[in-house]
mmCIF file of C-alpha atoms in Angstrom:
data_model
loop_
_atom_site.group_PDB
_atom_site.id
_atom_site.type_symbol
_atom_site.label_atom_id
_atom_site.label_comp_id
_atom_site.label_asym_id
_atom_site.label_seq_id
_atom_site.Cartn_x
_atom_site.Cartn_y
_atom_site.Cartn_z
ATOM 1 C CA LYS A 1 -16.068 -8.078 -18.251
ATOM 2 C CA GLN A 2 -13.101 -9.522 -16.358
ATOM 3 C CA GLU A 3 -12.306 -7.354 -13.374
ATOM 4 C CA VAL A 4 -10.136 -7.487 -10.261
ATOM 5 C CA THR A 5 -11.033 -5.611 -7.077
ATOM 6 C CA GLN A 6 -8.882 -5.045 -4.008
ATOM 7 C CA ILE A 7 -10.074 -4.181 -0.529
ATOM 8 C CA PRO A 8 -9.158 -2.120 1.413
ATOM 9 C CA ALA A 9 -7.736 0.641 -0.763
ATOM 10 C CA ALA A 10 -5.511 1.794 2.089
ATOM 11 C CA LEU A 11 -4.431 0.431 5.428
ATOM 12 C CA SER A 12 -2.407 1.916 8.295
ATOM 13 C CA VAL A 13 -1.349 -0.336 11.138
ATOM 14 C CA PRO A 14 1.167 -0.394 14.007
ATOM 15 C CA GLU A 15 4.214 -2.589 13.695
ATOM 16 C CA GLY A 16 3.737 -6.225 14.678
ATOM 17 C CA GLU A 17 0.156 -6.677 13.526
ATOM 18 C CA ASN A 18 -0.924 -9.543 11.310
ATOM 19 C CA LEU A 19 -2.610 -8.268 8.144
ATOM 20 C CA VAL A 20 -5.075 -9.534 5.581
ATOM 21 C CA LEU A 21 -5.350 -7.994 2.119
ATOM 22 C CA ASN A 22 -8.230 -9.062 -0.097
ATOM 23 C CA CYS A 23 -8.538 -9.558 -3.833
ATOM 24 C CA SER A 24 -11.670 -10.590 -5.713
ATOM 25 C CA PHE A 25 -12.117 -11.414 -9.398
ATOM 26 C CA THR A 26 -15.174 -11.782 -11.581
ATOM 27 C CA ASP A 27 -14.442 -15.004 -13.504
ATOM 28 C CA SER A 28 -13.384 -18.282 -11.920
ATOM 29 C CA ALA A 29 -11.703 -19.464 -15.134
ATOM 30 C CA ILE A 30 -8.201 -18.320 -14.344
ATOM 31 C CA TYR A 31 -4.745 -19.568 -15.225
ATOM 32 C CA ASN A 32 -2.889 -18.034 -12.291
ATOM 33 C CA LEU A 33 -2.872 -15.166 -9.823
ATOM 34 C CA GLN A 34 0.107 -13.029 -8.790
ATOM 35 C CA TRP A 35 0.650 -10.749 -5.855
ATOM 36 C CA PHE A 36 3.091 -7.877 -6.418
ATOM 37 C CA ARG A 37 4.661 -5.229 -4.264
ATOM 38 C CA GLN A 38 5.317 -1.730 -5.583
ATOM 39 C CA ASP A 39 7.405 0.851 -3.770
ATOM 40 C CA PRO A 40 6.895 4.546 -4.646
ATOM 41 C CA GLY A 41 8.450 5.385 -7.991
ATOM 42 C CA LYS A 42 9.513 1.788 -8.555
ATOM 43 C CA GLY A 43 8.486 -1.128 -10.718
ATOM 44 C CA LEU A 44 6.664 -4.261 -9.579
ATOM 45 C CA THR A 45 8.247 -6.985 -7.477
ATOM 46 C CA SER A 46 6.569 -10.354 -7.696
ATOM 47 C CA LEU A 47 5.827 -11.761 -4.256
ATOM 48 C CA LEU A 48 3.843 -14.926 -4.860
ATOM 49 C CA LEU A 49 2.417 -16.756 -7.851
ATOM 50 C CA ILE A 50 -0.484 -19.199 -7.375
ATOM 51 C CA GLN A 51 -1.399 -21.516 -10.226
ATOM 52 C CA SER A 52 -5.069 -22.315 -10.712
ATOM 53 C CA SER A 53 -4.538 -25.865 -9.401
ATOM 54 C CA GLN A 54 -3.037 -24.605 -6.134
ATOM 55 C CA ARG A 55 -4.764 -23.428 -2.962
ATOM 56 C CA GLU A 56 -1.957 -21.384 -1.409
ATOM 57 C CA GLN A 57 1.656 -20.313 -1.584
ATOM 58 C CA THR A 58 3.980 -19.214 1.186
ATOM 59 C CA SER A 59 7.156 -17.138 1.235
ATOM 60 C CA GLY A 60 8.587 -16.135 4.580
ATOM 61 C CA ARG A 61 6.028 -14.020 6.427
ATOM 62 C CA LEU A 62 3.711 -13.960 3.397
ATOM 63 C CA ASN A 63 0.963 -16.445 2.645
ATOM 64 C CA ALA A 64 -1.445 -16.178 -0.254
ATOM 65 C CA SER A 65 -4.546 -18.296 -0.684
ATOM 66 C CA LEU A 66 -6.742 -18.861 -3.688
ATOM 67 C CA ASP A 67 -10.422 -19.849 -3.833
ATOM 68 C CA LYS A 68 -11.414 -19.946 -7.469
ATOM 69 C CA SER A 69 -15.014 -20.926 -6.849
ATOM 70 C CA SER A 70 -15.682 -17.798 -4.849
ATOM 71 C CA GLY A 71 -13.364 -15.623 -6.950
ATOM 72 C CA ARG A 72 -11.147 -14.606 -4.058
ATOM 73 C CA SER A 73 -7.536 -14.474 -2.984
ATOM 74 C CA THR A 74 -6.109 -13.329 0.311
ATOM 75 C CA LEU A 75 -2.603 -12.115 1.097
ATOM 76 C CA TYR A 76 -1.677 -12.629 4.729
ATOM 77 C CA ILE A 77 1.298 -10.740 6.174
ATOM 78 C CA ALA A 78 2.490 -11.921 9.560
ATOM 79 C CA ALA A 79 4.165 -9.686 12.133
ATOM 80 C CA SER A 80 4.206 -6.601 9.931
ATOM 81 C CA GLN A 81 7.278 -4.338 9.858
ATOM 82 C CA PRO A 82 7.790 -0.728 8.698
ATOM 83 C CA GLY A 83 9.713 -2.134 5.714
ATOM 84 C CA ASP A 84 6.482 -3.769 4.526
ATOM 85 C CA SER A 85 5.062 -0.320 3.737
ATOM 86 C CA ALA A 86 4.263 -0.282 0.015
ATOM 87 C CA THR A 87 1.388 -0.794 -2.415
ATOM 88 C CA TYR A 88 0.301 -4.398 -2.880
ATOM 89 C CA LEU A 89 -1.214 -5.337 -6.223
ATOM 90 C CA CYS A 90 -3.195 -8.421 -7.144
ATOM 91 C CA ALA A 91 -3.170 -9.520 -10.793
ATOM 92 C CA VAL A 92 -5.091 -12.319 -12.496
ATOM 93 C CA LEU A 93 -4.281 -14.174 -15.689
ATOM 94 C CA PHE A 94 -7.695 -15.200 -16.967
ATOM 95 C CA SER A 95 -8.005 -18.300 -19.151
ATOM 96 C CA GLY A 96 -8.647 -17.807 -22.829
ATOM 97 C CA GLY A 97 -6.982 -14.449 -23.184
ATOM 98 C CA TYR A 98 -3.649 -13.642 -24.700
ATOM 99 C CA ASN A 99 -1.897 -13.854 -21.375
ATOM 100 C CA LYS A 100 -2.462 -10.292 -20.243
ATOM 101 C CA LEU A 101 -2.639 -9.699 -16.529
ATOM 102 C CA ILE A 102 -5.690 -7.868 -15.161
ATOM 103 C CA PHE A 103 -4.704 -5.822 -12.118
ATOM 104 C CA GLY A 104 -6.609 -4.505 -9.134
ATOM 105 C CA ALA A 105 -6.051 -0.896 -8.083
ATOM 106 C CA GLY A 106 -3.925 -1.992 -5.140
ATOM 107 C CA THR A 107 -3.869 -1.664 -1.354
ATOM 108 C CA ARG A 108 -1.572 1.061 0.030
ATOM 109 C CA LEU A 109 -0.090 -0.252 3.253
ATOM 110 C CA ALA A 110 1.626 1.881 5.892
ATOM 111 C CA VAL A 111 3.182 0.155 8.891
ATOM 112 C CA HIS A 112 4.263 2.609 11.569
ATOM 113 C CA PRO A 113 6.730 1.919 14.380
ATOM 114 C CA GLY B 1 21.704 -11.961 -16.477
ATOM 115 C CA ALA B 2 19.901 -8.996 -14.938
ATOM 116 C CA GLY B 3 16.172 -8.448 -14.961
ATOM 117 C CA VAL B 4 14.024 -6.439 -17.317
ATOM 118 C CA SER B 5 15.475 -3.032 -18.053
ATOM 119 C CA GLN B 6 13.777 0.047 -19.449
ATOM 120 C CA SER B 7 15.023 3.361 -20.744
ATOM 121 C CA PRO B 8 14.754 6.179 -20.236
ATOM 122 C CA ARG B 9 13.565 6.038 -16.638
ATOM 123 C CA TYR B 10 12.049 9.487 -16.898
ATOM 124 C CA LYS B 11 10.893 11.408 -19.932
ATOM 125 C CA VAL B 12 9.380 14.869 -20.158
ATOM 126 C CA ALA B 13 7.795 15.719 -23.472
ATOM 127 C CA LYS B 14 5.978 18.766 -24.708
ATOM 128 C CA ARG B 15 2.517 18.160 -26.025
ATOM 129 C CA GLY B 16 2.718 17.137 -29.665
ATOM 130 C CA GLN B 17 6.176 15.616 -29.489
ATOM 131 C CA ASP B 18 6.897 11.984 -30.399
ATOM 132 C CA VAL B 19 8.530 9.709 -27.807
ATOM 133 C CA ALA B 20 10.114 6.257 -27.913
ATOM 134 C CA LEU B 21 10.388 4.021 -24.875
ATOM 135 C CA ARG B 22 12.699 1.015 -24.844
ATOM 136 C CA CYS B 23 12.418 -2.341 -23.109
ATOM 137 C CA ASP B 24 15.128 -5.004 -22.773
ATOM 138 C CA PRO B 25 13.504 -8.243 -21.586
ATOM 139 C CA ILE B 26 15.180 -11.041 -19.693
ATOM 140 C CA SER B 27 17.350 -12.961 -22.133
ATOM 141 C CA GLY B 28 15.490 -15.863 -23.693
ATOM 142 C CA HIS B 29 12.040 -14.739 -22.646
ATOM 143 C CA VAL B 30 9.618 -15.324 -25.477
ATOM 144 C CA SER B 31 6.747 -13.189 -24.223
ATOM 145 C CA LEU B 32 6.878 -9.444 -23.768
ATOM 146 C CA PHE B 33 4.139 -7.169 -22.467
ATOM 147 C CA TRP B 34 3.586 -3.419 -22.184
ATOM 148 C CA TYR B 35 1.354 -1.909 -19.497
ATOM 149 C CA GLN B 36 0.331 1.642 -18.682
ATOM 150 C CA GLN B 37 -0.066 2.754 -15.053
ATOM 151 C CA ALA B 38 -1.851 5.985 -14.222
ATOM 152 C CA LEU B 39 -1.228 7.616 -10.883
ATOM 153 C CA GLY B 40 -2.936 5.714 -8.071
ATOM 154 C CA GLN B 41 -4.153 2.932 -10.341
ATOM 155 C CA GLY B 42 -3.112 -0.577 -11.185
ATOM 156 C CA PRO B 43 -1.315 -1.206 -14.473
ATOM 157 C CA GLU B 44 -3.441 -1.700 -17.568
ATOM 158 C CA PHE B 45 -2.496 -3.922 -20.481
ATOM 159 C CA LEU B 46 -1.423 -2.305 -23.726
ATOM 160 C CA THR B 47 0.068 -4.958 -25.978
ATOM 161 C CA TYR B 48 1.667 -8.429 -26.072
ATOM 162 C CA PHE B 49 4.411 -9.976 -28.213
ATOM 163 C CA GLN B 50 5.389 -13.575 -28.628
ATOM 164 C CA ASN B 51 8.848 -13.389 -30.152
ATOM 165 C CA GLU B 52 8.529 -10.779 -32.920
ATOM 166 C CA ALA B 53 4.820 -11.317 -33.452
ATOM 167 C CA GLN B 54 2.428 -8.810 -31.918
ATOM 168 C CA LEU B 55 -0.439 -11.093 -30.916
ATOM 169 C CA ASP B 56 -2.595 -8.660 -29.000
ATOM 170 C CA LYS B 57 -2.723 -4.881 -29.254
ATOM 171 C CA SER B 58 -6.222 -4.465 -27.917
ATOM 172 C CA GLY B 59 -5.101 -2.237 -25.073
ATOM 173 C CA LEU B 60 -3.451 0.460 -27.136
ATOM 174 C CA PRO B 61 -5.576 3.560 -26.459
ATOM 175 C CA SER B 62 -5.292 5.146 -29.884
ATOM 176 C CA ASP B 63 -3.538 4.885 -33.210
ATOM 177 C CA ARG B 64 -0.924 7.274 -31.845
ATOM 178 C CA PHE B 65 0.499 4.321 -29.924
ATOM 179 C CA PHE B 66 2.701 1.859 -31.779
ATOM 180 C CA ALA B 67 4.893 -0.994 -30.498
ATOM 181 C CA GLU B 68 7.428 -3.206 -32.197
ATOM 182 C CA ARG B 69 9.824 -6.030 -31.428
ATOM 183 C CA PRO B 70 11.527 -6.650 -34.756
ATOM 184 C CA GLU B 71 14.077 -9.272 -33.695
ATOM 185 C CA GLY B 72 12.142 -10.862 -30.907
ATOM 186 C CA SER B 73 14.149 -9.353 -28.065
ATOM 187 C CA VAL B 74 14.240 -5.572 -27.501
ATOM 188 C CA SER B 75 10.923 -3.764 -27.844
ATOM 189 C CA THR B 76 10.066 -0.131 -28.435
ATOM 190 C CA LEU B 77 6.817 1.613 -27.565
ATOM 191 C CA LYS B 78 6.336 4.762 -29.593
ATOM 192 C CA ILE B 79 3.809 7.460 -28.877
ATOM 193 C CA GLN B 80 3.178 10.035 -31.573
ATOM 194 C CA ARG B 81 1.869 13.552 -30.993
ATOM 195 C CA THR B 82 1.829 13.099 -27.222
ATOM 196 C CA GLN B 83 -1.127 14.427 -25.233
ATOM 197 C CA GLN B 84 -1.396 15.246 -21.534
ATOM 198 C CA GLU B 85 -3.527 12.165 -20.932
ATOM 199 C CA ASP B 86 -0.555 10.056 -22.028
ATOM 200 C CA SER B 87 1.257 11.011 -18.814
ATOM 201 C CA ALA B 88 1.748 7.750 -16.902
ATOM 202 C CA VAL B 89 4.294 5.107 -16.021
ATOM 203 C CA TYR B 90 4.890 2.641 -18.821
ATOM 204 C CA LEU B 91 5.864 -0.798 -17.588
ATOM 205 C CA CYS B 92 7.396 -3.622 -19.563
ATOM 206 C CA ALA B 93 7.268 -7.269 -18.495
ATOM 207 C CA SER B 94 8.572 -10.513 -19.889
ATOM 208 C CA SER B 95 7.927 -14.166 -19.249
ATOM 209 C CA SER B 96 9.511 -17.372 -20.327
ATOM 210 C CA THR B 97 6.708 -19.143 -22.202
ATOM 211 C CA GLY B 98 3.978 -18.261 -24.649
ATOM 212 C CA ASN B 99 1.406 -19.257 -22.061
ATOM 213 C CA GLY B 100 2.385 -16.330 -19.867
ATOM 214 C CA TYR B 101 3.761 -17.786 -16.745
ATOM 215 C CA GLU B 102 5.170 -15.562 -14.076
ATOM 216 C CA GLN B 103 5.725 -12.100 -15.466
ATOM 217 C CA TYR B 104 8.826 -10.124 -14.485
ATOM 218 C CA PHE B 105 8.535 -6.360 -14.579
ATOM 219 C CA GLY B 106 11.029 -3.618 -15.361
ATOM 220 C CA PRO B 107 11.317 -0.389 -13.342
ATOM 221 C CA GLY B 108 9.115 1.531 -15.758
ATOM 222 C CA THR B 109 9.424 4.782 -17.659
ATOM 223 C CA ARG B 110 7.643 7.763 -16.135
ATOM 224 C CA LEU B 111 6.342 9.944 -18.981
ATOM 225 C CA THR B 112 5.195 13.476 -18.214
ATOM 226 C CA VAL B 113 3.613 15.468 -21.017
ATOM 227 C CA THR B 114 3.557 19.220 -20.437
#
């Protein structure tokens, strides 16, 4: 069964810390992997998309890496700010399916001043 | 030229009522997806359309759930005889190719069944 797992489930840090959020997936045959942000009561905002042929993507203070062979992706957030507080979701598009994303349960991040 | 829109944003239904949730994808996007998100969980796939064709409905939890996209743009998710376990946020997403590149999500419809 194709599954996506995110660790930790929740994280609380002081402002300014560098953070690492982890995502693991059970099948290395993937098409792409997306990281999303979700604010309470809101929809999903796409942060980074990594194609299977890529190793990493960067956007501002965010960097996501992909290691297909080990079934892992990491989202790195530099110099965290209170505005980064949200739930971060990892989603994988596995090869061979009809394009549906398989999501992890998310990491709830709280950055306090 | 806006993003994916969904209506209504909030819906309260009494158990046994039928509901219809609407999704307007980004103009020109061929692929449209519906997901269900329970409280504290990640979204789970319900169904997928490529234009007007429903290519995958493997995630629909029961035959009370029905989705359509008759003209290949707007989609409606209908839930008949709602039950309390149907309470969730229903998310719609669209993408620009049939191979499912980056998916863009709407704000969701929060359904509460009382």
